mmCIF file with all atom_site columns, C-alpha atoms in Angstrom:
data_model
loop_
_atom_site.group_PDB
_atom_site.id
_atom_site.type_symbol
_atom_site.label_atom_id
_atom_site.label_alt_id
_atom_site.label_comp_id
_atom_site.label_asym_id
_atom_site.label_entity_id
_atom_site.label_seq_id
_atom_site.pdbx_PDB_ins_code
_atom_site.Cartn_x
_atom_site.Cartn_y
_atom_site.Cartn_z
_atom_site.occupancy
_atom_site.B_iso_or_equiv
_atom_site.pdbx_formal_charge
_atom_site.auth_seq_id
_atom_site.auth_comp_id
_atom_site.auth_asym_id
_atom_site.auth_atom_id
_atom_site.pdbx_PDB_model_num
ATOM 1  C CA . LEU A 1 1  ? 19.310 44.950  122.208 1.00 0.00 ? 1  LEU A CA 1
ATOM 2  C CA . PHE A 1 2  ? 16.139 47.025  123.314 1.00 0.00 ? 2  PHE A CA 1
ATOM 3  C CA . SER A 1 3  ? 18.556 49.390  125.336 1.00 0.00 ? 3  SER A CA 1
ATOM 4  C CA . ARG A 1 4  ? 20.381 49.829  122.811 1.00 0.00 ? 4  ARG A CA 1
ATOM 5  C CA . LEU A 1 5  ? 18.016 50.840  121.105 1.00 0.00 ? 5  LEU A CA 1
ATOM 6  C CA . CYS A 1 6  ? 15.521 52.923  123.405 1.00 0.00 ? 6  CYS A CA 1
ATOM 7  C CA . GLN A 1 7  ? 18.821 55.490  123.352 1.00 0.00 ? 7  GLN A CA 1
ATOM 8  C CA . PRO A 1 8  ? 19.964 58.979  122.896 1.00 0.00 ? 8  PRO A CA 1
ATOM 9  C CA . LYS A 1 9  ? 21.901 59.423  120.014 1.00 0.00 ? 9  LYS A CA 1
ATOM 10 C CA . VAL A 1 10 ? 23.689 61.663  120.666 1.00 0.00 ? 10 VAL A CA 1
ATOM 11 C CA . TYR A 1 11 ? 25.523 64.162  116.721 1.00 0.00 ? 11 TYR A CA 1
ATOM 12 C CA . SER A 1 12 ? 28.398 65.809  117.309 1.00 0.00 ? 12 SER A CA 1
ATOM 13 C CA . PHE A 1 13 ? 28.769 68.636  113.815 1.00 0.00 ? 13 PHE A CA 1
ATOM 14 C CA . SER A 1 14 ? 31.898 68.256  112.305 1.00 0.00 ? 14 SER A CA 1
ATOM 15 C CA . PRO A 1 15 ? 33.330 72.015  112.105 1.00 0.00 ? 15 PRO A CA 1
ATOM 16 C CA . TYR A 1 16 ? 32.122 71.898  108.080 1.00 0.00 ? 16 TYR A CA 1
ATOM 17 C CA . CYS A 1 17 ? 28.641 72.082  109.656 1.00 0.00 ? 17 CYS A CA 1
ATOM 18 C CA . ARG A 1 18 ? 29.131 74.665  112.006 1.00 0.00 ? 18 ARG A CA 1
ATOM 19 C CA . LYS A 1 19 ? 30.646 77.128  109.614 1.00 0.00 ? 19 LYS A CA 1
ATOM 20 C CA . GLY A 1 20 ? 28.154 76.385  106.993 1.00 0.00 ? 20 GLY A CA 1
ATOM 21 C CA . ILE A 1 21 ? 25.226 77.384  110.557 1.00 0.00 ? 21 ILE A CA 1
ATOM 22 C CA . TYR A 1 22 ? 26.963 80.676  111.482 1.00 0.00 ? 22 TYR A CA 1
ATOM 23 C CA . ALA A 1 23 ? 27.097 82.309  108.016 1.00 0.00 ? 23 ALA A CA 1
ATOM 24 C CA . LEU A 1 24 ? 23.079 81.377  108.173 1.00 0.00 ? 24 LEU A CA 1
ATOM 25 C CA . TRP A 1 25 ? 23.141 82.458  110.751 1.00 0.00 ? 25 TRP A CA 1
ATOM 26 C CA . ALA A 1 26 ? 24.910 85.061  109.496 1.00 0.00 ? 26 ALA A CA 1
ATOM 27 C CA . THR A 1 27 ? 22.353 86.286  106.002 1.00 0.00 ? 27 THR A CA 1
ATOM 28 C CA . SER A 1 28 ? 19.364 85.895  107.642 1.00 0.00 ? 28 SER A CA 1
ATOM 29 C CA . ALA A 1 29 ? 21.096 88.661  110.645 1.00 0.00 ? 29 ALA A CA 1
ATOM 30 C CA . VAL A 1 30 ? 22.156 91.113  106.850 1.00 0.00 ? 30 VAL A CA 1
ATOM 31 C CA . ILE A 1 31 ? 18.769 90.387  105.847 1.00 0.00 ? 31 ILE A CA 1
ATOM 32 C CA . GLY A 1 32 ? 16.738 91.782  108.119 1.00 0.00 ? 32 GLY A CA 1
ATOM 33 C CA . GLY A 1 33 ? 18.518 94.883  109.119 1.00 0.00 ? 33 GLY A CA 1
ATOM 34 C CA . VAL A 1 34 ? 18.331 96.015  105.943 1.00 0.00 ? 34 VAL A CA 1
ATOM 35 C CA . TRP A 1 35 ? 14.066 95.265  105.523 1.00 0.00 ? 35 TRP A CA 1
ATOM 36 C CA . LEU A 1 36 ? 14.405 96.636  109.215 1.00 0.00 ? 36 LEU A CA 1
ATOM 37 C CA . THR A 1 37 ? 16.052 99.766  107.669 1.00 0.00 ? 37 THR A CA 1
ATOM 38 C CA . ASP A 1 38 ? 14.658 99.611  104.428 1.00 0.00 ? 38 ASP A CA 1
ATOM 39 C CA . TRP A 1 39 ? 17.947 100.409 102.854 1.00 0.00 ? 39 TRP A CA 1
ATOM 40 C CA . LYS A 1 40 ? 16.972 101.851 99.199  1.00 0.00 ? 40 LYS A CA 1
ATOM 41 C CA . VAL A 1 41 ? 20.009 101.025 97.831  1.00 0.00 ? 41 VAL A CA 1
ATOM 42 C CA . ILE A 1 42 ? 19.574 97.451  97.973  1.00 0.00 ? 42 ILE A CA 1
ATOM 43 C CA . LEU A 1 43 ? 14.936 97.814  97.846  1.00 0.00 ? 43 LEU A CA 1
ATOM 44 C CA . GLY A 1 44 ? 15.212 99.505  94.653  1.00 0.00 ? 44 GLY A CA 1
ATOM 45 C CA . TYR A 1 45 ? 16.908 96.159  92.531  1.00 0.00 ? 45 TYR A CA 1
ATOM 46 C CA . VAL A 1 46 ? 14.261 93.080  94.557  1.00 0.00 ? 46 VAL A CA 1
ATOM 47 C CA . PRO A 1 47 ? 10.727 93.903  93.330  1.00 0.00 ? 47 PRO A CA 1
ATOM 48 C CA . TRP A 1 48 ? 8.005  93.154  94.957  1.00 0.00 ? 48 TRP A CA 1
ATOM 49 C CA . ILE A 1 49 ? 9.219  96.108  97.676  1.00 0.00 ? 49 ILE A CA 1
ATOM 50 C CA . ASN A 1 50 ? 10.999 98.441  94.452  1.00 0.00 ? 50 ASN A CA 1
ATOM 51 C CA . GLY A 1 51 ? 7.628  100.561 93.797  1.00 0.00 ? 51 GLY A CA 1
ATOM 52 C CA . LYS A 1 52 ? 7.277  101.593 97.392  1.00 0.00 ? 52 LYS A CA 1
ATOM 53 C CA . PHE A 1 53 ? 9.968  104.417 96.861  1.00 0.00 ? 53 PHE A CA 1
ATOM 54 C CA . LYS A 1 54 ? 8.659  105.405 93.381  1.00 0.00 ? 54 LYS A CA 1
ATOM 55 C CA . GLU A 1 55 ? 8.319  108.801 93.200  1.00 0.00 ? 55 GLU A CA 1
ATOM 56 C CA . ASP A 1 56 ? 5.913  110.455 91.336  1.00 0.00 ? 56 ASP A CA 1
ATOM 57 C CA . GLU A 1 57 ? 7.351  113.896 88.910  1.00 0.00 ? 57 GLU A CA 1
#
């Protein structure tokens, strides 16, 4: 009984879970790319960042 409890458990991810993980990584890469390049077209709609791009006339 003790040897059964102390063995490490191996979990296998289902293909659906892997697709979700890949989608999460891709989404975070896109958000990171937009943040690194300061893309005004998208960041103009983010409330706490759009003040950075306002120009005084």
